[in-house]
Short mmCIF file of C-alpha atoms and ligand atoms in Angstrom, two decimals:
data_model
loop_
_atom_site.label_atom_id
_atom_site.label_comp_id
_atom_site.label_asym_id
_atom_site.label_seq_id
_atom_site.Cartn_x
_atom_site.Cartn_y
_atom_site.Cartn_z
CA MET A 26 -9.29 -68.21 12.74
CA GLY A 27 -12.02 -65.62 12.17
CA LEU A 28 -12.02 -63.87 8.81
CA ILE A 29 -12.90 -60.29 8.01
CA ALA A 30 -15.01 -59.52 4.93
CA ILE A 31 -15.51 -56.31 3.02
CA ILE A 32 -18.85 -55.77 1.33
CA GLY A 33 -18.21 -53.11 -1.29
CA GLY A 34 -21.08 -50.83 -2.25
CA THR A 35 -21.45 -48.35 -5.11
CA GLY A 36 -17.99 -47.19 -6.26
CA VAL A 37 -16.23 -50.10 -4.51
CA CYS A 38 -17.06 -52.98 -6.85
CA ASP A 39 -13.56 -54.37 -7.36
CA ALA A 40 -10.94 -55.77 -5.01
CA ALA A 41 -8.05 -53.71 -6.37
CA MET A 42 -6.92 -52.90 -2.82
CA LEU A 43 -6.06 -56.53 -2.03
CA ASP A 44 -2.57 -57.98 -2.61
CA THR A 45 -3.82 -61.27 -4.07
CA VAL A 46 -7.25 -62.11 -5.46
CA ARG A 47 -9.04 -65.30 -6.46
CA GLU A 48 -12.57 -65.22 -7.88
CA ARG A 49 -14.84 -67.76 -6.26
CA GLN A 50 -18.50 -68.71 -6.05
CA MET A 51 -20.56 -70.67 -3.57
CA ASP A 52 -24.08 -72.11 -3.51
CA THR A 53 -26.10 -71.35 -0.42
CA PHE A 54 -29.64 -72.32 0.54
CA TYR A 55 -30.75 -68.87 -0.71
CA GLY A 56 -28.78 -68.83 -3.97
CA LYS A 57 -25.27 -68.43 -5.40
CA ILE A 58 -22.78 -65.82 -4.22
CA HIS A 59 -19.77 -64.49 -6.12
CA TYR A 60 -16.87 -63.29 -4.01
CA ILE A 61 -13.15 -62.76 -3.97
CA GLN A 62 -10.81 -64.62 -1.67
CA GLY A 63 -7.73 -62.50 -1.21
CA THR A 64 -5.01 -61.35 1.11
CA TYR A 65 -3.83 -58.03 2.41
CA LYS A 66 -0.44 -57.79 4.14
CA GLY A 67 -0.55 -61.54 4.75
CA LYS A 68 -4.07 -61.49 6.23
CA ASP A 69 -6.90 -63.44 4.54
CA VAL A 70 -9.75 -61.17 3.44
CA ILE A 71 -13.04 -61.90 1.67
CA PHE A 72 -14.40 -59.25 -0.69
CA LEU A 73 -18.00 -59.28 -1.87
CA PRO A 74 -19.30 -56.61 -4.29
CA ARG A 75 -22.87 -55.98 -3.10
CA HIS A 76 -24.22 -54.91 -6.51
CA GLY A 77 -22.22 -57.52 -8.45
CA LYS A 78 -18.85 -56.80 -10.04
CA LEU A 79 -20.50 -54.76 -12.83
CA HIS A 80 -22.93 -52.92 -10.52
CA SER A 81 -25.88 -54.68 -12.15
CA ILE A 82 -27.99 -55.62 -9.09
CA PRO A 83 -30.22 -52.81 -7.75
CA PRO A 84 -30.61 -52.36 -3.97
CA HIS A 85 -34.10 -53.93 -3.73
CA LEU A 86 -33.02 -57.08 -5.62
CA ILE A 87 -29.79 -57.89 -3.79
CA ASN A 88 -29.80 -61.40 -2.33
CA TYR A 89 -28.85 -60.23 1.17
CA ARG A 90 -29.55 -63.58 2.80
CA ALA A 91 -27.31 -65.52 0.38
CA ASN A 92 -24.53 -62.95 0.85
CA ILE A 93 -24.56 -63.06 4.65
CA LEU A 94 -25.07 -66.82 4.92
CA GLY A 95 -22.26 -67.39 2.41
CA LEU A 96 -19.89 -65.19 4.40
CA LYS A 97 -20.85 -67.02 7.60
CA ARG A 98 -20.13 -70.37 5.95
CA LEU A 99 -16.68 -69.09 4.89
CA GLY A 100 -15.79 -68.44 8.54
CA VAL A 101 -16.25 -64.66 8.45
CA THR A 102 -16.65 -63.20 11.93
CA ALA A 103 -16.67 -59.48 11.05
CA ILE A 104 -18.07 -57.54 8.09
CA LEU A 105 -16.98 -54.06 7.15
CA SER A 106 -19.17 -52.60 4.43
CA THR A 107 -19.36 -49.40 2.44
CA THR A 108 -22.55 -47.47 1.70
CA ALA A 109 -23.20 -44.40 -0.43
CA VAL A 110 -25.65 -42.09 1.33
CA GLY A 111 -27.46 -38.80 1.01
CA SER A 112 -27.22 -36.51 4.03
CA LEU A 113 -30.11 -35.02 6.01
CA ASN A 114 -27.77 -33.51 8.56
CA ARG A 115 -26.07 -30.20 7.66
CA GLU A 116 -23.04 -31.29 9.76
CA PHE A 117 -22.46 -34.35 7.53
CA LYS A 118 -21.28 -32.94 4.23
CA PRO A 119 -20.59 -34.51 0.84
CA ASN A 120 -17.15 -36.20 0.68
CA GLU A 121 -17.22 -36.92 4.43
CA PHE A 122 -17.51 -40.32 6.09
CA VAL A 123 -20.02 -41.34 8.76
CA LEU A 124 -20.14 -44.48 10.91
CA PRO A 125 -23.85 -45.02 11.64
CA ASP A 126 -24.72 -46.39 15.07
CA GLN A 127 -28.48 -46.73 14.52
CA PHE A 128 -30.88 -47.27 11.64
CA ILE A 129 -34.55 -46.73 10.83
CA ASP A 130 -36.06 -49.23 8.42
CA PHE A 131 -38.34 -47.95 5.64
CA THR A 132 -37.82 -50.90 3.30
CA LYS A 133 -40.96 -52.67 2.09
CA ASN A 134 -40.35 -55.84 0.13
CA ARG A 135 -37.24 -57.55 1.44
CA HIS A 136 -36.49 -60.77 3.28
CA THR A 137 -35.24 -59.31 6.53
CA SER A 138 -34.60 -62.51 8.52
CA PHE A 139 -33.21 -66.03 8.28
CA PHE A 140 -35.98 -67.06 10.63
CA ASP A 141 -39.24 -67.27 8.70
CA GLY A 142 -40.76 -69.98 10.85
CA GLY A 143 -40.77 -73.61 9.65
CA ALA A 144 -37.51 -75.51 10.10
CA ASN A 145 -35.54 -72.40 11.05
CA GLY A 146 -38.02 -71.39 13.75
CA VAL A 147 -38.80 -67.89 15.02
CA VAL A 148 -36.13 -65.55 16.41
CA HIS A 149 -36.44 -61.99 17.70
CA VAL A 150 -32.87 -60.71 17.71
CA ASP A 151 -31.86 -57.78 19.94
CA MET A 152 -31.06 -54.61 17.97
CA THR A 153 -30.05 -52.28 20.79
CA GLU A 154 -26.59 -51.91 19.29
CA PRO A 155 -26.94 -52.94 15.62
CA TYR A 156 -23.46 -51.77 14.55
CA CYS A 157 -20.43 -53.31 16.29
CA TYR A 158 -18.75 -50.89 18.67
CA SER A 159 -15.30 -52.54 18.40
CA LEU A 160 -15.31 -52.58 14.62
CA ARG A 161 -16.47 -48.94 14.49
CA SER A 162 -13.70 -48.03 16.95
CA ALA A 163 -11.16 -49.75 14.69
CA VAL A 164 -12.32 -47.57 11.77
CA ILE A 165 -11.92 -44.42 13.90
CA THR A 166 -8.43 -45.51 14.98
CA ALA A 167 -7.54 -46.27 11.35
CA SER A 168 -8.67 -42.78 10.29
CA GLN A 169 -6.50 -41.24 13.01
CA ILE A 170 -3.46 -43.23 11.93
CA LEU A 171 -3.98 -42.17 8.30
CA SER A 172 -4.93 -38.56 9.14
CA GLY A 173 -6.73 -36.12 6.86
CA TYR A 174 -10.08 -37.93 7.20
CA THR A 175 -13.36 -36.52 8.46
CA VAL A 176 -15.17 -39.50 10.01
CA HIS A 177 -18.28 -38.71 12.04
CA SER A 178 -18.80 -41.30 14.77
CA GLY A 179 -22.51 -42.11 15.07
CA GLY A 180 -25.54 -41.26 13.00
CA VAL A 181 -28.95 -42.62 12.12
CA TYR A 182 -29.15 -44.37 8.74
CA VAL A 183 -32.61 -44.35 7.19
CA CYS A 184 -32.97 -47.24 4.74
CA THR A 185 -35.47 -46.78 1.92
CA GLU A 186 -36.71 -49.39 -0.53
CA GLY A 187 -35.47 -47.55 -3.61
CA PRO A 188 -34.45 -47.83 -6.31
CA ARG A 189 -35.86 -44.33 -6.77
CA PHE A 190 -34.52 -41.40 -4.79
CA GLU A 191 -36.78 -39.81 -2.16
CA THR A 192 -39.22 -36.94 -2.43
CA PRO A 193 -38.41 -33.79 -0.44
CA ALA A 194 -41.54 -34.53 1.67
CA GLU A 195 -40.14 -37.96 2.59
CA ILE A 196 -36.80 -36.41 3.48
CA LYS A 197 -38.54 -33.84 5.71
CA MET A 198 -40.34 -36.70 7.47
CA TYR A 199 -37.12 -38.70 7.96
CA GLU A 200 -35.47 -35.59 9.41
CA LYS A 201 -38.33 -35.18 11.90
CA LEU A 202 -37.94 -38.83 12.90
CA GLY A 203 -34.27 -38.32 13.72
CA GLY A 204 -32.58 -39.57 10.53
CA ASP A 205 -29.13 -38.26 9.56
CA LEU A 206 -28.45 -40.26 6.41
CA VAL A 207 -30.50 -41.93 3.73
CA GLY A 208 -29.49 -44.94 1.67
CA MET A 209 -30.98 -48.06 0.12
CA THR A 210 -28.85 -51.02 1.18
CA ASN A 211 -28.00 -51.21 4.86
CA VAL A 212 -31.23 -52.99 5.82
CA PRO A 213 -31.52 -55.96 5.92
CA GLU A 214 -27.73 -56.46 5.62
CA VAL A 215 -27.01 -55.26 9.15
CA CYS A 216 -29.96 -57.26 10.59
CA LEU A 217 -28.92 -60.51 8.91
CA ALA A 218 -25.31 -60.08 10.05
CA ARG A 219 -26.58 -59.70 13.60
CA GLU A 220 -28.79 -62.79 13.31
CA ALA A 221 -25.74 -64.66 11.99
CA GLU A 222 -23.78 -63.47 15.05
CA MET A 223 -21.20 -61.49 13.11
CA CYS A 224 -19.71 -58.10 13.93
CA TYR A 225 -20.90 -55.53 11.39
CA ALA A 226 -20.11 -51.90 10.66
CA THR A 227 -20.63 -49.74 7.62
CA VAL A 228 -18.59 -46.77 6.45
CA SER A 229 -21.10 -44.41 4.89
CA MET A 230 -19.76 -42.00 2.32
CA VAL A 231 -21.87 -38.86 1.94
CA THR A 232 -22.27 -38.28 -1.79
CA ASN A 233 -24.94 -35.56 -1.72
CA PHE A 234 -27.36 -33.62 0.42
CA ALA A 235 -30.73 -35.39 0.22
CA ALA A 236 -33.64 -34.34 -2.01
CA GLY A 237 -35.04 -30.93 -1.11
CA ILE A 238 -31.93 -30.06 0.94
CA SER A 239 -29.80 -30.11 -2.19
CA PRO A 240 -30.93 -27.22 -4.41
CA ALA A 241 -30.67 -29.38 -7.57
CA ALA A 242 -32.34 -32.62 -8.70
CA LEU A 243 -30.34 -35.77 -7.80
CA THR A 244 -28.67 -38.01 -10.33
CA HIS A 245 -27.12 -41.44 -9.95
CA SER A 246 -24.06 -40.24 -11.87
CA GLU A 247 -23.35 -37.60 -9.20
CA VAL A 248 -23.44 -40.36 -6.56
CA VAL A 249 -21.11 -42.59 -8.62
CA GLU A 250 -18.79 -39.67 -9.44
CA CYS A 251 -18.46 -38.69 -5.78
CA MET A 252 -17.81 -42.31 -4.78
CA GLU A 253 -15.20 -42.66 -7.50
CA GLN A 254 -13.46 -39.44 -6.47
CA ASN A 255 -13.23 -40.71 -2.89
CA SER A 256 -12.82 -44.39 -3.65
CA GLN A 257 -9.06 -44.44 -3.11
CA ARG A 258 -9.34 -42.74 0.29
CA LEU A 259 -12.17 -45.03 1.28
CA ARG A 260 -10.17 -48.12 0.26
CA GLU A 261 -7.16 -46.91 2.29
CA LEU A 262 -9.42 -46.46 5.31
CA LEU A 263 -10.89 -49.95 4.88
CA MET A 264 -7.49 -51.59 4.51
CA LYS A 265 -5.95 -49.80 7.49
CA THR A 266 -8.97 -51.02 9.50
CA VAL A 267 -8.45 -54.58 8.23
CA GLU A 268 -4.79 -54.33 9.23
CA ILE A 269 -5.43 -53.27 12.82
CA TYR A 270 -8.67 -55.14 13.56
CA ASP A 271 -8.41 -58.48 15.35
CA SER A 272 -11.15 -60.65 13.85
CA ASP A 273 -10.43 -63.43 16.39
CA MET A 274 -11.28 -61.18 19.33
CA ASP A 275 -14.50 -62.19 21.10
CA CYS A 276 -17.38 -59.71 21.01
CA GLU A 277 -21.00 -59.61 22.19
CA CYS A 278 -22.13 -59.47 18.52
CA ARG A 279 -20.86 -63.06 18.19
CA HIS A 280 -23.41 -64.19 20.80
CA ALA A 281 -26.49 -62.28 19.63
CA LEU A 282 -28.58 -65.48 19.55
CA ARG A 283 -27.32 -66.83 22.86
CA GLU A 284 -30.85 -67.25 24.22
CA TYR A 285 -31.70 -69.40 21.16
CA GLY A 286 -28.60 -71.60 21.48
CA GLY A 287 -26.69 -69.74 18.75
CA PHE A 288 -27.08 -69.29 14.98
CA MET A 289 -27.85 -72.65 13.40
CA VAL A 290 -29.33 -72.06 9.94
N1 LIG B 18 -30.89 -41.24 -1.28
C1 LIG B 18 -30.84 -42.61 -1.24
N2 LIG B 18 -29.73 -43.28 -1.47
C2 LIG B 18 -28.61 -42.58 -1.74
C3 LIG B 18 -28.60 -41.18 -1.79
C4 LIG B 18 -29.80 -40.46 -1.55
O1 LIG B 18 -29.87 -39.23 -1.57
N3 LIG B 18 -27.33 -40.79 -2.10
C5 LIG B 18 -26.60 -41.93 -2.21
N4 LIG B 18 -27.37 -43.02 -2.00
#
């Protein structure tokens, strides 16, 4: 049986939306992960707070490889994550949700692959469709069932190294390159999930217009405040998606390393 996991970002650090919760930890080749094993309406769900349960791990220091490998080892076949983002696109306003379908990587100092040569070999994974179409569709369907949600389907997520916010000049450049959203955590998470042959989608919550578009200077507390204000709605959207999504269904994402004989780290 395939499991679904939720990776909670800023504002979604606890598993309060699950019916039962058990705190667990696991050692992986890349380090220890802390996660929650829980259930929702009788379905097993794994919850992993990306920044730690006290939001103490900054975006550039998250152990993305341990997180994704740990979830793979637990039998997770699909990951639904949340990401707080700034918007570069006037159509995507604060308090609205976006389901990115592409990303542009501006990170600098992260381990972006399980395949660093040596025993694990060299793999060049296809990234034509980085975010799972079926999982994104399930989120759209969930939002329609719940009603009252603005969920934009598709958008380009620009991932920066952080932890600082961007300069207005950087934002202008990202806009020219086709970016819609800017955040600090989706890469390499989405890339590693693909290498590990798991379905992956992220629900981006727009917390602010990006630097230079917003008339005022940005603060982390405005991001956290916006996430907290919308956290209940976001959680309801996640859980409705979990309820309707069939994590046993086969999907092309689960065969991303077919030409290499599958994921075998
Ligand atoms: N920039 C980068 N990351 C973010 C932002 C932003 O404006 N808002 C929320 N996360």
